[in-house]
Coordinates of C-alpha atoms in Angstrom, one line a residue:
M126 CA -7.5 12.3 -2.9
N127 CA -5.0 12.8 -0.1
G128 CA -1.5 12.1 -1.2
A129 CA -1.1 10.6 2.1
A130 CA -3.8 8.9 2.4
L131 CA -3.1 6.9 -1.3
L132 CA 0.7 6.2 0.1
L133 CA -0.1 4.4 3.5
D134 CA -3.8 3.3 3.9
G135 CA -5.1 0.0 3.4
W136 CA -2.0 -1.6 5.1
P137 CA -1.2 -2.6 8.3
A138 CA 0.2 -0.4 10.5
D139 CA 3.1 -2.9 12.3
A140 CA 3.9 -4.1 8.7
R141 CA 7.5 -3.2 7.8
A142 CA 7.3 0.3 5.6
L143 CA 10.9 2.3 4.9
V144 CA 14.2 0.4 6.2
C145 CA 16.7 3.4 7.2
R146 CA 20.6 2.9 7.0
D147 CA 22.6 6.3 7.2
E148 CA 25.9 7.2 10.3
R149 CA 23.3 7.1 12.7
G150 CA 23.0 2.7 12.0
R151 CA 20.3 1.0 11.0
R152 CA 16.3 1.8 11.8
E153 CA 13.3 -0.1 10.6
L154 CA 9.5 1.7 10.9
T155 CA 6.2 0.3 9.7
F156 CA 3.0 1.5 7.9
G157 CA 1.5 4.0 10.9
E158 CA 5.3 5.6 12.4
V159 CA 4.9 6.7 8.9
A160 CA 1.7 8.2 9.1
S161 CA 2.1 9.5 12.6
G162 CA 6.4 10.9 11.6
A163 CA 4.7 12.7 8.5
A164 CA 1.6 13.8 10.4
A165 CA 3.7 15.3 12.8
M166 CA 5.4 16.3 9.8
A167 CA 2.5 18.0 8.7
E168 CA 1.9 19.8 11.9
A169 CA 5.0 21.8 11.9
L170 CA 4.9 22.5 7.4
L171 CA 0.9 24.0 9.5
E172 CA 2.6 26.1 12.2
A173 CA 5.0 27.4 9.1
G174 CA 2.5 28.9 8.0
V175 CA 2.5 26.4 5.1
T176 CA -1.5 25.9 3.2
P177 CA -2.1 23.1 0.6
G178 CA -0.6 24.5 -3.2
D179 CA 2.0 26.3 -1.9
V180 CA 5.7 24.9 -2.2
V181 CA 7.6 22.5 -0.4
V182 CA 11.0 22.2 -0.7
T183 CA 13.2 19.6 0.6
V184 CA 17.4 19.0 0.8
L185 CA 18.5 15.7 2.1
G186 CA 19.4 12.5 1.3
S187 CA 18.4 9.5 1.5
R188 CA 16.3 9.4 4.8
A189 CA 13.7 8.6 6.9
E190 CA 13.1 12.3 7.1
W191 CA 12.9 12.6 3.4
V192 CA 10.8 10.7 3.5
L193 CA 9.2 12.0 6.0
A194 CA 8.7 15.7 4.9
M195 CA 7.6 14.1 1.1
V196 CA 4.4 12.3 2.8
G197 CA 3.5 15.1 4.9
A198 CA 3.8 18.1 2.5
L199 CA 1.3 15.9 0.7
H200 CA -0.7 15.5 3.6
V201 CA -0.9 19.4 3.7
G202 CA -1.9 19.7 0.1
A203 CA 1.2 21.1 -0.5
V204 CA 3.8 21.3 -3.9
V205 CA 6.9 19.1 -2.6
L206 CA 10.0 20.2 -4.3
P207 CA 13.0 17.4 -3.8
C208 CA 16.3 18.3 -4.4
L209 CA 19.6 16.8 -4.6
E210 CA 21.7 17.3 -2.0
Q211 CA 24.8 17.3 -4.8
L212 CA 23.3 21.0 -5.6
R213 CA 25.8 24.3 -5.2
A214 CA 23.7 28.1 -4.2
H215 CA 24.6 28.3 -7.9
D216 CA 21.8 25.4 -8.3
L217 CA 19.7 25.9 -6.3
G218 CA 19.3 29.7 -5.9
M219 CA 18.0 29.4 -9.0
R220 CA 15.3 26.8 -7.9
L221 CA 14.5 28.5 -4.9
R222 CA 13.4 31.5 -7.7
V223 CA 11.6 29.5 -10.1
T224 CA 9.0 27.8 -7.6
R225 CA 8.9 30.7 -3.9
P226 CA 8.7 27.9 -1.3
A227 CA 7.4 28.9 1.6
V228 CA 9.2 26.7 3.5
V229 CA 13.0 24.3 2.7
V230 CA 12.8 21.3 4.9
T231 CA 17.3 20.0 5.4
A232 CA 19.5 19.2 7.5
T233 CA 21.8 20.7 10.1
R234 CA 24.7 20.5 7.3
H235 CA 23.0 21.9 4.0
R236 CA 21.8 25.1 6.0
E237 CA 24.6 27.3 5.1
L238 CA 24.0 26.0 1.9
V239 CA 20.6 27.3 1.6
A240 CA 21.2 30.4 3.2
A241 CA 23.7 31.0 -0.2
A242 CA 21.0 29.7 -2.1
C243 CA 18.4 32.3 -0.7
R244 CA 20.9 35.4 -1.2
E245 CA 21.4 33.7 -4.9
A246 CA 17.8 33.5 -5.1
R247 CA 17.0 36.9 -4.0
H248 CA 20.0 38.4 -5.9
E249 CA 18.7 37.1 -9.2
S250 CA 15.3 38.4 -8.6
G251 CA 16.2 42.2 -7.1
A252 CA 16.0 43.5 -4.0
T253 CA 12.4 42.7 -3.6
G254 CA 11.4 40.0 -5.8
F255 CA 11.9 37.0 -3.8
A256 CA 10.9 36.0 -0.2
Y257 CA 13.1 34.4 2.3
P258 CA 11.4 31.0 3.6
V259 CA 11.1 29.0 6.9
V260 CA 14.3 26.4 6.3
L261 CA 13.2 23.1 9.0
T262 CA 15.5 21.1 10.7
P263 CA 14.2 18.1 11.0
D264 CA 14.2 15.5 14.1
L265 CA 13.9 12.3 13.7
G266 CA 13.1 11.4 17.2
D267 CA 10.8 14.0 17.5
L268 CA 8.8 13.1 14.7
L269 CA 8.1 9.7 15.5
L270 CA 6.5 11.1 18.6
G271 CA 3.4 11.6 16.0
G272 CA 1.4 14.2 15.4
R273 CA -2.5 14.7 14.5
A274 CA -2.5 17.0 11.2
P275 CA -5.6 16.4 8.9
R276 CA -5.4 15.4 5.5
A277 CA -6.1 18.4 2.9
E278 CA -8.3 17.3 0.1
L279 CA -7.5 18.3 -3.2
S280 CA -8.3 17.0 -6.5
P281 CA -6.5 14.8 -8.6
T282 CA -5.0 17.8 -11.4
D283 CA -4.2 20.0 -8.2
P284 CA -0.7 20.0 -8.0
A285 CA 1.4 18.6 -5.6
L286 CA 5.0 17.6 -7.0
I287 CA 7.8 19.2 -8.7
T288 CA 10.7 18.2 -10.9
F289 CA 13.6 20.2 -12.3
T290 CA 14.5 18.4 -16.1
S291 CA 17.5 20.2 -18.3
G292 CA 16.7 21.7 -21.7
T293 CA 19.0 22.0 -24.4
S294 CA 19.2 25.7 -24.9
G295 CA 17.8 27.4 -22.0
P296 CA 17.7 27.0 -17.4
A297 CA 16.4 23.7 -16.7
K298 CA 13.0 23.8 -16.3
A299 CA 10.0 23.1 -13.3
V300 CA 8.1 20.0 -13.9
V301 CA 4.3 20.1 -12.6
H302 CA 2.4 16.9 -12.0
G303 CA -0.3 16.7 -10.0
L304 CA -2.1 14.3 -7.1
K305 CA -3.1 12.0 -9.4
Y306 CA 1.0 11.2 -10.7
V307 CA 1.0 8.9 -7.1
A308 CA -2.0 7.0 -8.0
G309 CA -0.8 7.5 -11.9
Q310 CA 2.3 5.1 -10.3
R311 CA 0.4 2.0 -9.3
P312 CA 0.8 0.9 -14.3
Q313 CA 4.9 1.3 -13.5
A314 CA 4.5 -0.6 -10.0
E315 CA 2.8 -3.4 -10.7
H316 CA 4.2 -4.2 -14.4
W317 CA 7.5 -3.0 -14.0
L318 CA 9.3 -2.7 -11.3
G319 CA 7.2 -5.4 -9.5
A320 CA 7.7 -5.5 -5.6
R321 CA 4.8 -7.1 -4.1
E322 CA 3.2 -7.0 -0.5
G323 CA 6.1 -7.2 1.6
E324 CA 8.9 -7.9 0.1
L325 CA 11.7 -5.1 -0.2
S326 CA 12.8 -2.8 -3.1
W327 CA 15.7 -1.2 -3.4
C328 CA 15.5 1.7 -5.4
T329 CA 18.9 4.0 -5.3
A330 CA 18.1 7.4 -7.3
A331 CA 19.1 9.3 -4.7
P332 CA 16.4 12.2 -3.6
G333 CA 15.8 15.0 -6.5
W334 CA 15.5 12.6 -9.1
S335 CA 11.9 12.1 -10.6
K336 CA 12.9 7.8 -10.4
S337 CA 13.2 8.5 -7.3
A338 CA 10.8 10.4 -6.5
R339 CA 8.5 7.4 -7.9
N340 CA 10.7 4.4 -7.6
V341 CA 12.2 4.5 -4.0
F342 CA 9.0 4.7 -2.1
M343 CA 5.8 5.7 -3.9
A344 CA 5.8 2.6 -5.9
P345 CA 6.8 -0.1 -3.2
W346 CA 4.3 1.8 -1.5
L347 CA 1.4 1.4 -3.7
T348 CA 2.0 -3.1 -3.8
G349 CA 2.4 -3.2 0.1
A350 CA 6.5 -3.4 -0.2
A351 CA 8.8 -1.9 1.7
A352 CA 11.9 0.6 1.0
L353 CA 15.2 0.5 1.4
L354 CA 17.2 3.8 1.5
H355 CA 21.3 4.1 1.9
D356 CA 21.7 7.5 2.6
A357 CA 25.7 7.1 1.5
R358 CA 28.2 7.5 -1.3
F359 CA 28.2 4.7 -4.1
D360 CA 30.4 2.7 -4.1
P361 CA 30.8 -0.8 -5.4
E362 CA 32.0 -3.0 -2.2
E363 CA 29.5 -1.1 -0.2
R364 CA 26.5 -1.6 -2.6
L365 CA 27.1 -5.3 -2.8
T366 CA 27.8 -5.5 1.9
V367 CA 24.4 -3.9 1.9
L368 CA 22.6 -6.3 -0.7
R369 CA 23.6 -9.1 1.3
E370 CA 22.6 -7.5 4.6
E371 CA 19.8 -6.6 3.8
R372 CA 18.7 -9.5 0.4
P373 CA 16.5 -7.2 -0.6
D374 CA 13.6 -8.4 -3.1
V375 CA 13.4 -6.2 -6.1
L376 CA 16.2 -4.4 -7.0
C377 CA 16.2 -0.3 -9.5
M378 CA 20.2 1.1 -10.0
A379 CA 21.0 2.9 -12.6
P380 CA 22.4 1.5 -15.7
T381 CA 26.2 3.1 -14.6
E382 CA 26.0 1.8 -11.2
Y383 CA 25.5 -2.3 -12.5
R384 CA 27.6 -1.5 -15.2
L385 CA 30.8 -0.6 -12.6
L386 CA 29.7 -3.6 -10.3
A387 CA 29.3 -6.3 -13.1
K388 CA 33.5 -4.8 -13.7
R389 CA 34.5 -3.9 -10.6
T390 CA 32.8 -6.9 -8.5
E391 CA 32.8 -10.7 -8.3
L392 CA 28.8 -10.0 -8.8
D393 CA 28.1 -11.8 -5.0
V394 CA 24.8 -11.1 -5.0
P395 CA 22.5 -12.7 -2.1
G396 CA 19.7 -15.7 -3.9
S397 CA 16.9 -13.2 -2.3
L398 CA 16.5 -10.9 -5.3
R399 CA 13.9 -11.9 -8.0
R400 CA 13.5 -9.0 -9.8
L401 CA 16.3 -6.7 -11.5
V402 CA 14.7 -3.4 -13.2
A403 CA 17.3 -0.2 -14.4
A404 CA 15.9 2.7 -16.8
G405 CA 18.3 6.4 -17.7
E406 CA 20.6 4.5 -20.9
A407 CA 20.8 1.2 -22.8
L408 CA 23.0 -1.2 -21.1
D409 CA 25.1 -3.1 -23.1
P410 CA 24.6 -6.7 -23.9
A411 CA 28.3 -7.3 -21.9
V412 CA 26.9 -6.3 -18.6
L413 CA 22.9 -8.4 -19.5
H414 CA 25.4 -11.1 -19.4
A415 CA 27.6 -10.4 -16.6
W416 CA 24.4 -10.2 -13.8
H417 CA 22.3 -13.3 -15.9
E418 CA 25.6 -16.0 -14.6
A419 CA 24.8 -14.0 -11.4
T420 CA 21.9 -13.9 -10.7
G421 CA 19.6 -16.1 -13.2
L422 CA 17.8 -12.5 -13.6
W423 CA 17.6 -10.5 -16.7
V424 CA 17.9 -7.1 -15.7
R425 CA 14.2 -5.0 -16.7
D426 CA 15.0 -2.0 -18.9
G427 CA 12.3 0.5 -19.3
F428 CA 11.6 3.9 -20.2
G429 CA 10.7 6.9 -18.1
Q430 CA 11.5 11.1 -19.2
T431 CA 10.9 13.3 -15.6
E432 CA 7.4 14.8 -17.6
T433 CA 6.1 11.6 -18.9
G434 CA 6.7 9.0 -15.7
Q435 CA 7.4 6.2 -17.0
L436 CA 5.9 4.7 -20.2
T437 CA 7.6 0.8 -20.7
A438 CA 8.0 -2.6 -19.8
P439 CA 9.2 -6.3 -20.6
P440 CA 5.2 -7.9 -20.8
D441 CA 4.5 -9.5 -17.5
G442 CA 5.2 -13.2 -17.8
S443 CA 8.0 -13.2 -20.1
D444 CA 11.9 -12.9 -20.0
P445 CA 12.7 -9.3 -20.9
V446 CA 14.5 -8.8 -24.5
P447 CA 18.9 -8.4 -23.9
G448 CA 19.1 -4.5 -24.9
S449 CA 15.1 -4.1 -25.4
M450 CA 13.6 -1.1 -23.0
G451 CA 10.5 -3.2 -23.2
R452 CA 6.6 -1.8 -24.7
P453 CA 4.2 0.3 -23.9
L454 CA 2.5 0.1 -20.9
P455 CA -1.0 -1.2 -20.8
G456 CA -3.3 1.1 -21.6
F457 CA -0.3 4.0 -22.9
A458 CA -0.4 5.6 -26.1
L459 CA 2.7 5.1 -28.0
R460 CA 3.9 5.1 -30.8
V461 CA 7.5 5.2 -33.3
D462 CA 7.0 8.3 -35.4
G463 CA 10.1 7.6 -37.6
D464 CA 12.5 6.3 -35.5
E465 CA 10.7 9.3 -33.0
L466 CA 9.0 7.4 -29.8
V467 CA 5.8 9.7 -29.1
I468 CA 2.5 9.7 -26.9
D469 CA -0.6 10.8 -29.0
D470 CA -2.7 11.1 -27.1
P471 CA -1.1 12.0 -23.3
S472 CA -4.5 11.7 -21.8
S473 CA -3.4 8.4 -22.2
V474 CA -0.6 8.2 -19.8
P475 CA -2.1 8.6 -16.0
T476 CA 1.5 9.7 -15.0
F477 CA 2.1 12.6 -17.7
F478 CA 2.5 16.1 -16.3
L479 CA 0.1 19.1 -16.1
G480 CA 2.8 20.9 -17.5
Y481 CA 6.0 24.0 -16.8
L482 CA 6.1 26.0 -13.9
D483 CA 5.8 29.6 -15.6
E484 CA 8.1 32.0 -13.0
D485 CA 5.6 35.2 -13.0
T486 CA 2.0 33.1 -12.6
G487 CA 3.6 30.3 -10.4
A488 CA 1.6 27.8 -12.6
A489 CA 1.9 25.2 -14.9
V490 CA 1.2 25.4 -19.0
P491 CA -0.8 22.8 -20.1
H492 CA 1.3 20.3 -22.9
E493 CA -1.3 21.1 -26.2
G494 CA -1.3 17.6 -28.7
P495 CA 0.9 14.6 -29.3
W496 CA 4.6 15.0 -26.7
R497 CA 6.9 14.4 -28.7
T498 CA 9.7 12.1 -26.3
G499 CA 12.9 13.6 -27.6
D500 CA 14.2 9.8 -27.6
R501 CA 14.9 7.8 -31.1
V502 CA 14.2 3.7 -30.9
R503 CA 13.4 1.3 -32.6
R504 CA 10.0 -1.0 -33.1
D505 CA 10.4 -4.7 -33.6
E506 CA 8.2 -5.4 -36.0
V507 CA 7.5 -9.1 -35.4
T508 CA 7.3 -8.6 -30.7
G509 CA 6.8 -4.7 -30.6
D510 CA 9.8 -4.4 -28.2
L511 CA 11.5 -1.0 -28.0
F512 CA 14.8 -0.5 -27.9
F513 CA 16.4 2.9 -27.5
V514 CA 18.6 4.4 -30.5
G515 CA 19.9 8.0 -28.6
R516 CA 18.7 11.8 -28.0
S517 CA 17.7 13.3 -31.2
D518 CA 19.0 17.0 -29.5
D519 CA 21.7 17.9 -27.3
V520 CA 21.3 16.3 -23.8
I521 CA 23.7 14.6 -22.6
V522 CA 23.3 11.1 -20.3
S523 CA 26.0 11.0 -18.4
S524 CA 26.2 7.7 -15.7
G525 CA 21.7 7.9 -16.4
Y526 CA 22.5 11.8 -15.6
R527 CA 20.5 14.4 -18.3
I528 CA 22.2 17.1 -18.4
G529 CA 21.5 20.3 -20.7
P530 CA 24.8 21.6 -22.7
F531 CA 23.6 25.5 -21.1
E532 CA 23.8 24.3 -18.1
V533 CA 27.6 24.0 -18.6
E534 CA 28.3 26.6 -21.2
S535 CA 26.5 29.2 -18.3
V536 CA 28.7 28.6 -15.9
L537 CA 32.3 28.2 -18.0
V538 CA 31.6 31.7 -19.6
E539 CA 31.3 33.6 -16.2
H540 CA 35.3 32.0 -15.9
P541 CA 38.1 35.4 -16.6
A542 CA 39.8 33.1 -19.5
V543 CA 36.7 31.6 -21.6
A544 CA 35.4 33.9 -24.5
E545 CA 32.6 30.9 -25.4
A546 CA 32.0 27.5 -24.7
A547 CA 30.0 24.1 -25.4
A548 CA 30.0 21.5 -24.1
V549 CA 28.6 17.9 -25.9
A550 CA 28.3 14.3 -24.5
A551 CA 31.2 11.9 -25.3
P552 CA 31.8 8.2 -25.5
D553 CA 33.2 6.5 -22.2
P554 CA 32.7 2.3 -21.4
E555 CA 31.6 3.4 -17.8
R556 CA 29.5 5.9 -17.7
G557 CA 28.1 5.5 -21.0
S558 CA 28.8 9.6 -22.7
I559 CA 30.7 12.5 -19.9
V560 CA 30.6 16.1 -20.6
R561 CA 33.2 17.4 -23.0
A562 CA 33.6 21.0 -23.2
V563 CA 34.9 22.8 -26.3
V564 CA 36.1 26.2 -25.2
V565 CA 37.8 29.0 -27.4
L566 CA 39.8 31.0 -24.6
R567 CA 39.8 35.1 -24.7
E568 CA 43.5 37.3 -26.0
G569 CA 45.8 36.7 -23.5
F570 CA 45.2 33.3 -22.3
A571 CA 46.6 30.2 -23.9
P572 CA 45.2 26.2 -23.5
T573 CA 47.0 24.5 -21.2
D574 CA 46.9 21.8 -18.9
E575 CA 46.0 23.7 -15.6
L576 CA 43.9 25.9 -17.3
A577 CA 41.6 22.8 -17.9
A578 CA 41.8 21.4 -14.4
E579 CA 41.0 25.5 -13.6
L580 CA 37.5 25.2 -15.6
Q581 CA 37.0 22.1 -14.3
A582 CA 36.9 23.2 -10.4
H583 CA 35.5 26.6 -11.4
V584 CA 32.4 24.3 -12.9
R585 CA 32.3 21.9 -9.5
E586 CA 32.4 24.4 -7.6
R587 CA 29.7 26.9 -9.5
T588 CA 27.3 23.8 -10.5
A589 CA 26.5 20.4 -9.3
P590 CA 29.4 18.3 -9.8
Y591 CA 28.0 15.5 -12.4
K592 CA 27.6 17.5 -14.4
Y593 CA 31.3 19.1 -15.1
P594 CA 33.4 18.1 -17.9
R595 CA 35.6 16.0 -17.4
R596 CA 37.2 17.0 -20.7
V597 CA 37.6 19.6 -21.9
D598 CA 39.3 20.1 -25.7
F599 CA 40.5 23.4 -26.6
A600 CA 39.6 25.1 -30.4
S601 CA 39.9 28.4 -31.9
E602 CA 36.8 28.9 -32.7
L603 CA 32.8 27.1 -32.7
P604 CA 31.8 25.9 -35.5
K605 CA 27.7 27.3 -36.0
T606 CA 25.2 27.9 -38.7
G607 CA 24.4 30.7 -40.6
S608 CA 21.6 31.6 -37.6
G609 CA 24.9 32.2 -35.0
K610 CA 23.5 28.5 -33.1
V611 CA 26.6 26.0 -31.8
R612 CA 27.0 23.1 -34.7
R613 CA 26.9 20.8 -31.5
A614 CA 26.3 17.7 -33.9
L615 CA 29.3 18.3 -36.3
L616 CA 31.2 18.2 -32.6
R617 CA 30.1 15.0 -31.2
E618 CA 31.3 14.1 -34.7
Q619 CA 34.4 15.9 -34.5
G620 CA 35.4 15.0 -30.5

C-alpha cells in the first residue's frame, strides 16, 4: 500500500485535481501534475536522507506546496505532521521535540520561526537530546518539473500521519494514524462530504487541523473531485467573493464561519453549491435557516475527533435534521452510554488511530478496549439521530478550535505577575465559546485593565493566537477540590 497511489491513481492524468489561489494568483493542477510534483518532492526528501517511518513536518499555508509536500511524504513512506502557520516557536518547538523530524518543509517566510522552534526543542530536551532537522523550502515551479522517486510499499498499519490534539491536564498529545487512515476516508468521503467526480470541493480548514488533512484534498480525491485551496485569512466578504468566482459544488466550513457569513453578509452565494457540510461544534438554528433560505440547502453536520476521524453523517438521500450531527457512518459501531458517545469496537472504524506517540520510544501506544469520546450527545429514540450536547471534560471549543486549558494556563503562569491561573470556556454569540482566564496575582501586583491586556499579549506571543484568553478575570484564589485540583466546572458556572 502507498499513500500517494491511494489518492492519485485511477483518475485521468489530465483531470483537474487542485485549484490554488494565493498572493501569486490562481493556478490549476491536474492529477498528473500533482503526481509528478509529489514525486519531485519525494526526490528532495530522499536526498535529505528521509527513509520510511521518518517524520516530515510541514509549516505551509493552504498552498500547492503544502499538498505536494504531504503527498510527497506519503510517496516515500514518511510520517507527515502538518502544522499550523499560527504556531509560535514555543508550540512548534514542542512538536519538533516530541516527534524528532528528519525534515521540516516550510515557506521562506517561516524559516526564522522554524529556527527558533528548533532552538526551543533543543533547550527543552537538553544539549544533546535533539538533532536539528533538514529544512527544505520548495519552489512550486521546480516541483512541477517532475520527479521519478520510487513509491514505498507499506502495510496499512504503518504510521503515516501525526496530528496533535489538546488535552485537559497536560501538553497536547501526538495522535498517530496509520496508512489505513487514508483509504479509510472513503466512508465519510461518500456519505458526508459527498463530492463527486469532476466537481470542485472547498474545505476551508487550515493545514494543521485533522479536518484539513482528511477533507481539503484526501476525501475529494478519493471520489475524483478537485480541491480548492485559498491561502488567505478569513474575511466574510472575501469568502463570498471566492465562492462566486470559483463556484464550488461542495462547501465545508467551520460552524463559526457559517455563523459569521450569515450575520455579517447578505449571503449572495452561487447556485453551483450542491452540498454544505460542517463539523466541530453545534450550529444554532438561526444560522441553519439563514443558509437554507439563501441556498435551499441544509448544512449537513457531522462529528469526528482527531483520534477517530469522521464518525457520523446525515443518512444518504434525506434532508439533514437541523441541529443533528446525523447517525453513525455505515458499519461504525457507535452507541450512547448514558449521555456519552462510545465506540464499542474501534476496529469497526477504519480511521481509528494507532495510538498516542510515546516520546521516549517514538512508537504509537495502542488503545485497548472501547473508545469513550468524552462528548455528550442525545439520541432521538425514534429516528436514531444524534445531537451534540457538549464536552464532558474541560476542553474549550472556540470557533471550532479545541483548546486544552493546560496549554493556556502553563503560558500564563510563566508571567511574573501570575501566581495561579485557570482557563475555562465562556459563552460567545459568534465564536460559540471563548477562552476565559481566571488569574490569581502574586504579591505586589494589582488587577488592572492594563495588566489584563499584558497577559493577553503574553499568551499570544508564546502560543498560537486562537488560544489567547479573550476575557481575563482576577480572583483572590481558585476554587479547588480536597486533592488540590482546580474546579473548572465551578468557574464555568460562575462565569
